[in-house]
PDB file of C-alpha atoms in Angstrom:
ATOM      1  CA  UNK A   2       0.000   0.000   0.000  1.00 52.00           C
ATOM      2  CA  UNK A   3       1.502   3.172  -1.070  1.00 57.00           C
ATOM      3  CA  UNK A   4       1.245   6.866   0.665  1.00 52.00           C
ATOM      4  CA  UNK A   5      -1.975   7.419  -1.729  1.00 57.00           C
ATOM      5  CA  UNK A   6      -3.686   4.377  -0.158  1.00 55.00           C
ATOM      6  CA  UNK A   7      -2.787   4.783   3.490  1.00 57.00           C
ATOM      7  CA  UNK A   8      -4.487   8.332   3.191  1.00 57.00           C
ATOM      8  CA  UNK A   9      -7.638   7.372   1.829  1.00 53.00           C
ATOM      9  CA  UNK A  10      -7.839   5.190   4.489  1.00 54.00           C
ATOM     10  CA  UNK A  11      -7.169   7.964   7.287  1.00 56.00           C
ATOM     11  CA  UNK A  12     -10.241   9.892   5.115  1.00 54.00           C
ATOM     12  CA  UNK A  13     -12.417   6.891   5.753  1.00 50.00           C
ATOM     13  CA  UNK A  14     -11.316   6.337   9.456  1.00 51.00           C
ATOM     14  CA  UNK A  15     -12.089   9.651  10.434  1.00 46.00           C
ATOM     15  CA  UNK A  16     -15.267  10.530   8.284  1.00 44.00           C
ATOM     16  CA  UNK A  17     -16.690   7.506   9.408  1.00 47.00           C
ATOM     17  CA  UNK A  18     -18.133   6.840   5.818  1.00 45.00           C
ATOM     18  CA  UNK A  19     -17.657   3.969   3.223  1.00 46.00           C
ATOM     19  CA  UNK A  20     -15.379   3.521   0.877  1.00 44.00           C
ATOM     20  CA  UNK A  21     -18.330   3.975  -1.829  1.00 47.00           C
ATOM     21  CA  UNK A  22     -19.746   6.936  -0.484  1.00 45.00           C
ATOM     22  CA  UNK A  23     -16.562   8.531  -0.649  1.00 44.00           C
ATOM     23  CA  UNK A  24     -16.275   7.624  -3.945  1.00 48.00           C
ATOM     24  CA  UNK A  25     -12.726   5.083  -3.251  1.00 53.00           C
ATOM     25  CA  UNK A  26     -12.119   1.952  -4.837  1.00 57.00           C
ATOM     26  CA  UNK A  27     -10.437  -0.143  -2.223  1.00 59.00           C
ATOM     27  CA  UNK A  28      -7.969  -2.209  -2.729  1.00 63.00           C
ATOM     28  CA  UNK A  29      -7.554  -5.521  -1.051  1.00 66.00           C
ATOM     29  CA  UNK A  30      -4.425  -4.692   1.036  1.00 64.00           C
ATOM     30  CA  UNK A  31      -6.519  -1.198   1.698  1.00 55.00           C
ATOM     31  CA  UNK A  32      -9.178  -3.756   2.750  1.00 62.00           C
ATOM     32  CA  UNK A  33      -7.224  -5.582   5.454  1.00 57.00           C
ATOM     33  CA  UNK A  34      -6.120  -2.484   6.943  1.00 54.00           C
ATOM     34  CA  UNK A  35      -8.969  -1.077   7.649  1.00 53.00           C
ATOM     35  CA  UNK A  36     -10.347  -4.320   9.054  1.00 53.00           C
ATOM     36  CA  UNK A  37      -7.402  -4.608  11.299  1.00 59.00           C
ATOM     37  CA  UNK A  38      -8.327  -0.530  12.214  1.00 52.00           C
ATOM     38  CA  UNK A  39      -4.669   0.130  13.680  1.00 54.00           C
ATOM     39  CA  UNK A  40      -4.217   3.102  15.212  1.00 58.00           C
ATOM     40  CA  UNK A  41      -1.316   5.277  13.608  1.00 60.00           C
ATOM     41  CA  UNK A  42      -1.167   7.715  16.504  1.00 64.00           C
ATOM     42  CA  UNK A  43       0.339   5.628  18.722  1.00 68.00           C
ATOM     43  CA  UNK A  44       2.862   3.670  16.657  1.00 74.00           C
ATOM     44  CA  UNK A  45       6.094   3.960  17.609  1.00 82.00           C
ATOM     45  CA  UNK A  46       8.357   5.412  15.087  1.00 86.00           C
ATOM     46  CA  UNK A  47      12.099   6.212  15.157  1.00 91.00           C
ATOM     47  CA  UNK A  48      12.934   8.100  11.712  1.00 94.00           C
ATOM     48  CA  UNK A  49      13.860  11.154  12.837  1.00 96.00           C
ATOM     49  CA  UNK A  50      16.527  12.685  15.514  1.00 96.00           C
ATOM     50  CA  UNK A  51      15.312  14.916  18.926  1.00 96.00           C
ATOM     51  CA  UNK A  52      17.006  17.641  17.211  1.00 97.00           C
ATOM     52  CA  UNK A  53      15.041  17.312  13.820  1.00 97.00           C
ATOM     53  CA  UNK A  54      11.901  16.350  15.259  1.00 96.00           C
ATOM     54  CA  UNK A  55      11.863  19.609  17.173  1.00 98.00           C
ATOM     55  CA  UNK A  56      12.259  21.540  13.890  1.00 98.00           C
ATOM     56  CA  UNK A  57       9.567  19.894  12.268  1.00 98.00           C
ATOM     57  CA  UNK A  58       6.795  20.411  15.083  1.00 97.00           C
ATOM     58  CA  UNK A  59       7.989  23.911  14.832  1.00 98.00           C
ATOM     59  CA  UNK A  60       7.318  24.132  10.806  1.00 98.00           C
ATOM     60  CA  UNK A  61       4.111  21.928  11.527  1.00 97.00           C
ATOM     61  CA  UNK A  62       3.102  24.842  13.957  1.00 97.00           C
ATOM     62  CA  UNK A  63       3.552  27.447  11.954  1.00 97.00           C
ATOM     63  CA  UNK A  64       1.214  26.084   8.929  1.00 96.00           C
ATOM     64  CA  UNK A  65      -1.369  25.169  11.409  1.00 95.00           C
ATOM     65  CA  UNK A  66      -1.009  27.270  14.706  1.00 95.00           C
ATOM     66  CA  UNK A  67      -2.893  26.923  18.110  1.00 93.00           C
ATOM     67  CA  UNK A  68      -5.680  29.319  18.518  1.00 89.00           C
ATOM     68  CA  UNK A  69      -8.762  28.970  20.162  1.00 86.00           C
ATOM     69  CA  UNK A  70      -8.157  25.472  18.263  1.00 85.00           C
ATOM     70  CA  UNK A  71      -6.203  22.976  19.191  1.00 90.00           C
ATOM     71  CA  UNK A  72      -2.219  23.181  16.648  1.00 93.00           C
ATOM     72  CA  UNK A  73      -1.002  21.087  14.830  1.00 94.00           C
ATOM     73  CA  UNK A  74       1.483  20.181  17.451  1.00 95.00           C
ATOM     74  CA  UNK A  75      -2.000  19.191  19.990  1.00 93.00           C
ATOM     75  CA  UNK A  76      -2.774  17.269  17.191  1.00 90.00           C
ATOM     76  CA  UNK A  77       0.142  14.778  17.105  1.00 91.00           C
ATOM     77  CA  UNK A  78       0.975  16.232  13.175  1.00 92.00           C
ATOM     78  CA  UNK A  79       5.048  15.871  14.330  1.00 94.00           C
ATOM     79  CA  UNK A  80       4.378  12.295  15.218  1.00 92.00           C
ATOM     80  CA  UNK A  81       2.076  11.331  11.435  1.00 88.00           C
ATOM     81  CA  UNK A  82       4.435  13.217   9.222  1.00 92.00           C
ATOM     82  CA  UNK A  83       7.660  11.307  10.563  1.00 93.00           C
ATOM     83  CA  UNK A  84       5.756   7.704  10.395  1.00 87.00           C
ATOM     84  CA  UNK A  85       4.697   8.613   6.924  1.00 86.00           C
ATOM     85  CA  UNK A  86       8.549   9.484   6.184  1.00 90.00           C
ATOM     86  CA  UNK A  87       9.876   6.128   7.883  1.00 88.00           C
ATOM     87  CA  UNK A  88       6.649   3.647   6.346  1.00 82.00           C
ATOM     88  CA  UNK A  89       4.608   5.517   3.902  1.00 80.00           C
ATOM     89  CA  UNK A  90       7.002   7.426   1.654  1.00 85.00           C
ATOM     90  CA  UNK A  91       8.512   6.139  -1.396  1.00 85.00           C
ATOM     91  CA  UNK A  92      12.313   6.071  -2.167  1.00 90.00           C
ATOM     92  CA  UNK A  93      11.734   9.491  -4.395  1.00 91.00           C
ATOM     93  CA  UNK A  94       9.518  11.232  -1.725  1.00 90.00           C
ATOM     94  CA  UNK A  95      11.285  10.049   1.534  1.00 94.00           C
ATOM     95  CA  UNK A  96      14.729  11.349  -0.256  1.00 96.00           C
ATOM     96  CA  UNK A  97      12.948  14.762  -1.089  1.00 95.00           C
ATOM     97  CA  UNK A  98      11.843  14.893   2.317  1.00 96.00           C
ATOM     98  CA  UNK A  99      14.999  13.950   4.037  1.00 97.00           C
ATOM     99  CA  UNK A 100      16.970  16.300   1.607  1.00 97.00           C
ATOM    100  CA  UNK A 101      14.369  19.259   3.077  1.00 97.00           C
ATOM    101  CA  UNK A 102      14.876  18.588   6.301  1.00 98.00           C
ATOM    102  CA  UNK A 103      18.677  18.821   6.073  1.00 97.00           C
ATOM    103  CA  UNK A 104      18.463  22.156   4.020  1.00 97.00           C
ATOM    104  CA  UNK A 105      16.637  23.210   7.081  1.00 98.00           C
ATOM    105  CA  UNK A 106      18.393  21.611   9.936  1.00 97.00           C
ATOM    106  CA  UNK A 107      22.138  22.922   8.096  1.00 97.00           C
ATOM    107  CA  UNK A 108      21.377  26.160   6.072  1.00 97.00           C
ATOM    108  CA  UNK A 109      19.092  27.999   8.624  1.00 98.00           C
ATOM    109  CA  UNK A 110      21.900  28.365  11.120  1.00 98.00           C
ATOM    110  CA  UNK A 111      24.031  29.974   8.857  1.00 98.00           C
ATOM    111  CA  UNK A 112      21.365  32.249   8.070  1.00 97.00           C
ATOM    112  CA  UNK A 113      19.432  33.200  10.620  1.00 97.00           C
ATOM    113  CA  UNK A 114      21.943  32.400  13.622  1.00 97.00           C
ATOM    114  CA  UNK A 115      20.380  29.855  15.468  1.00 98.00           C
ATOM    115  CA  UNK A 116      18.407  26.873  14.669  1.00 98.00           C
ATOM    116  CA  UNK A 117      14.736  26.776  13.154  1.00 98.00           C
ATOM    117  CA  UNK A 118      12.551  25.689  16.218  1.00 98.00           C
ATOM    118  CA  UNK A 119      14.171  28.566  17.888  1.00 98.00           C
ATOM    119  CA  UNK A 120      13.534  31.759  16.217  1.00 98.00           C
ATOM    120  CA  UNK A 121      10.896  34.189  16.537  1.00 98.00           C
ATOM    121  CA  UNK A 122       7.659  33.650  14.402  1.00 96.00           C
ATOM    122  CA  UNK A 123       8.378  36.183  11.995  1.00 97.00           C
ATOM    123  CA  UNK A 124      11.697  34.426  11.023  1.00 98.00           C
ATOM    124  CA  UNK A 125       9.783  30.978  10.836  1.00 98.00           C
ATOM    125  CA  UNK A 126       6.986  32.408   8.424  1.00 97.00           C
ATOM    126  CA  UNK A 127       9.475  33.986   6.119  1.00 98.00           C
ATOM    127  CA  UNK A 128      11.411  30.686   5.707  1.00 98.00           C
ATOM    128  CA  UNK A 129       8.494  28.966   4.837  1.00 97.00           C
ATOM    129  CA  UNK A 130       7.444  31.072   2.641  1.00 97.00           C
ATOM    130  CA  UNK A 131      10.404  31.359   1.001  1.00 97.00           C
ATOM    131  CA  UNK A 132      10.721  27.675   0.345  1.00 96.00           C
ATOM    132  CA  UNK A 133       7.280  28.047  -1.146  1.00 93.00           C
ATOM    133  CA  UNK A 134       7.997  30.876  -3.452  1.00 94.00           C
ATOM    134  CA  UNK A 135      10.880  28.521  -4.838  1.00 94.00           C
ATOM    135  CA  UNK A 136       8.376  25.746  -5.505  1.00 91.00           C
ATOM    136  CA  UNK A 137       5.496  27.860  -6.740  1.00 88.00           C
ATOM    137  CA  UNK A 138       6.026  26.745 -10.193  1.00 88.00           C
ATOM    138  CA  UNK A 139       5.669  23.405  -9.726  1.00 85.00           C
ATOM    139  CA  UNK A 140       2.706  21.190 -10.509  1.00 81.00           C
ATOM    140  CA  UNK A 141       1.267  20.699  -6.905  1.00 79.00           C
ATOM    141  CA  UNK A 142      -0.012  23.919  -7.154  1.00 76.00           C
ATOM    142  CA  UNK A 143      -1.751  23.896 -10.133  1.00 74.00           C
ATOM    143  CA  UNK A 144      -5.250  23.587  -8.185  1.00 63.00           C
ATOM    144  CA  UNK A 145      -7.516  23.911 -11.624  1.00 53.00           C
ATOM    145  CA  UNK A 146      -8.900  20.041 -11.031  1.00 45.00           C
ATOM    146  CA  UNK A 147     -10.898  19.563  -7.970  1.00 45.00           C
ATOM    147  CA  UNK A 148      -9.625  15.915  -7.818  1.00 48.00           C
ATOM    148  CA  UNK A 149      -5.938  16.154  -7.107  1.00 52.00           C
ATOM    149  CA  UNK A 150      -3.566  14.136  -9.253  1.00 56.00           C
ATOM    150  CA  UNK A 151      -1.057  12.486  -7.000  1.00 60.00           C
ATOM    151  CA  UNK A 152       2.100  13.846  -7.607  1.00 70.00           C
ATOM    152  CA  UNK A 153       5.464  11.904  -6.185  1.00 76.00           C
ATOM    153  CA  UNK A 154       8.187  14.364  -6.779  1.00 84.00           C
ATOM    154  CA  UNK A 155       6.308  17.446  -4.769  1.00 85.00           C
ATOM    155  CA  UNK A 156       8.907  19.789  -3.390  1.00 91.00           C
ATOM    156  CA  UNK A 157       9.520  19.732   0.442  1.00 95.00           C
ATOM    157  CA  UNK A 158       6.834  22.552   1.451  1.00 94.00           C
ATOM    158  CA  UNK A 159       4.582  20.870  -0.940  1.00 91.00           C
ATOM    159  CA  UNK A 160       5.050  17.482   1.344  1.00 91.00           C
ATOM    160  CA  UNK A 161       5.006  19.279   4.341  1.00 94.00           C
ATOM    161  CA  UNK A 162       1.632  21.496   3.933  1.00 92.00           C
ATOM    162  CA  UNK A 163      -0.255  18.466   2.866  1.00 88.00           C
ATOM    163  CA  UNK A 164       1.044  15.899   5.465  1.00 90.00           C
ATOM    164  CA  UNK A 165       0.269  18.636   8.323  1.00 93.00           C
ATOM    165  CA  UNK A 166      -2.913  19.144   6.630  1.00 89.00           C
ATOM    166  CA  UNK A 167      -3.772  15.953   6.198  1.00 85.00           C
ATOM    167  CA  UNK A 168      -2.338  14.865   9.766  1.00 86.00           C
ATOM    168  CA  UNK A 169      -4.500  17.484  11.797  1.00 88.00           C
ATOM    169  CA  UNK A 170      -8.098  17.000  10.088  1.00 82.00           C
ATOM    170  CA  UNK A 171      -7.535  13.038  10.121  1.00 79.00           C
ATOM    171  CA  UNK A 172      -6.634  12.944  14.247  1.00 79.00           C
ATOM    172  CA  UNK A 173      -9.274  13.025  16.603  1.00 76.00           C
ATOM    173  CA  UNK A 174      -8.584  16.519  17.971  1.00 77.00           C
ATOM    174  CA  UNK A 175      -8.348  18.449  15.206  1.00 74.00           C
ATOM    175  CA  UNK A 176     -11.567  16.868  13.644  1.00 71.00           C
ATOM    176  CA  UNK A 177     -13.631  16.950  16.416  1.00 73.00           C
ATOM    177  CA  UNK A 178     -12.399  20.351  17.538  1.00 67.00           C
ATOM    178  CA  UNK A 179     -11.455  22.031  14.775  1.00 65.00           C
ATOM    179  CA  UNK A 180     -14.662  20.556  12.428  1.00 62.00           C
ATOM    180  CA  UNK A 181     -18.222  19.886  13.280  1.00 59.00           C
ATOM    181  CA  UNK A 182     -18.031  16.521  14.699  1.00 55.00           C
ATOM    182  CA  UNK A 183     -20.891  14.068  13.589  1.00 57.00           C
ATOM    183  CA  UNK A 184     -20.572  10.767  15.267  1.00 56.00           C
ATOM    184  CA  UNK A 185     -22.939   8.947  13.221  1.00 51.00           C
ATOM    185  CA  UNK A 186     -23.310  10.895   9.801  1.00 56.00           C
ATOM    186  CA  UNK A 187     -25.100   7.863   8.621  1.00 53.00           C
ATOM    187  CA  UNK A 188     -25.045   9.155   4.909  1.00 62.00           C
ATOM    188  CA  UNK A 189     -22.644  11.769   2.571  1.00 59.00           C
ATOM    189  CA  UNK A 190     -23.888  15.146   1.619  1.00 61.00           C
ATOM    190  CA  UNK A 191     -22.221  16.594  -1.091  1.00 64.00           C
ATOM    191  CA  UNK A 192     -24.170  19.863  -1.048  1.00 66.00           C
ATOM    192  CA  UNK A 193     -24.917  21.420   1.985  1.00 64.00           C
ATOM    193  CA  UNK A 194     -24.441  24.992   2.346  1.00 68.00           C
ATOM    194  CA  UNK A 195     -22.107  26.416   4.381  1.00 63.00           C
ATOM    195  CA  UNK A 196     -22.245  29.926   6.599  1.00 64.00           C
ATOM    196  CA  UNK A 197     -19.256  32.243   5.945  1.00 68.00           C
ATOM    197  CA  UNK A 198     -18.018  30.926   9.700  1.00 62.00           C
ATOM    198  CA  UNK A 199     -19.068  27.331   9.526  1.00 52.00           C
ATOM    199  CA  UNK A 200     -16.379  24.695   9.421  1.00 54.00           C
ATOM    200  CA  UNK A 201     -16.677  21.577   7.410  1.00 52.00           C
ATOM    201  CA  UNK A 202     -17.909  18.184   8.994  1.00 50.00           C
ATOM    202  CA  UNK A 203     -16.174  15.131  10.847  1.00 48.00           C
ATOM    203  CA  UNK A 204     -17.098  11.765  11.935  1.00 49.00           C
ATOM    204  CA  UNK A 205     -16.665   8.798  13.160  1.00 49.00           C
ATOM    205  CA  UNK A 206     -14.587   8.713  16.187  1.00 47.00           C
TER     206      UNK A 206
END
């Protein structure tokens, strides 16, 4: 099961739909998993070094910040990104994703005097979006089709904004505190209207 599959099956988990309703055509290994319903939070995972792990909750923060909702760091984002590096990942993504995080753990340093998880916000933000400036030409962010193509060679931020998206709407805080949480939603929607301060809908925690 690639890092394609393994996220559908995090959509399913915590929508608490079908594969059909969601519109997925499971696969058999995708089939097993599910039945076995493991719980990725809590798997142990050693991919990453103390230092390095503290840079990434730090990047992880700054895409999805604590407010009067929960971070990405409440979340457990840190923790999903770094098991989808060591498990998930292909060769090509885990070595664009290991070359990132080296850029960032090396050149920042040099640059900014001290190391990534430890300067102000303001320094943090304009890192990040310089990295995305450099990308912005790529294909991941050619958002014309609703249905994303899957796209293996995604620069760094690219990874990194969709894993920490990905990570905090698929854990049980962020969806039940961050969406409405539905425990039973029983049946998909596709059009319900939403308020200009409503929040999309979770389930099935």
């Amino acid at each position: 099961m690639n890092r394609r599959e393994f996220l559908q099956c995090a959509a399913i988990m915590v929508s608490g739909l079908t594969a059909s309703q969601l519109g997925i055509a499971l696969t058999e290994e995708q089939r097993v998993y599910l039945a076995s319903a493991p719980n990725y939070n809590t798997t142990d995972v050693d991919y990453l070094s103390e230092e390095q792990r503290q840079i990434l909750a730090a990047m992880c923060e700054v895409i999805i910040p604590k407010s009067d909702s929960p971070g990405a760091i409440d979340a457990g984002v840190p923790h999903f990104i770094e098991l989808m590096a060591a498990d998930w990942f292909s060769d090509e993504e885990r070595g664009i994703f290991d070359a990132g995080m080296a850029d960032i753990e090396q050149r920042i340093p040099q640059e900014y005097g001290n190391r990534f998880d430890l300067l102000p916000p303001s320094d943090q933000l304009e890192i990040l979006e310089a990295l995305e400036e450099d990308a912005s030409d790529h294909p991941w962010y050619e958002f014309g089709n609703v249905q994303r193509d899957f796209i293996s060679d995604a620069p760094f931020i690219c990874q990194l904004k969709e894993l920490t998206i990905w990570g905090f709407f698929t854990s049980e805080r962020g969806s039940k505190e961050a969406l409405r949480y539905n425990p039973m939603p029983m049946t998909f929607d596709g059009n319900i209207p939403l308020g200009p301060n409503d929040s999309s809908w979770a389930g099935g925690f």
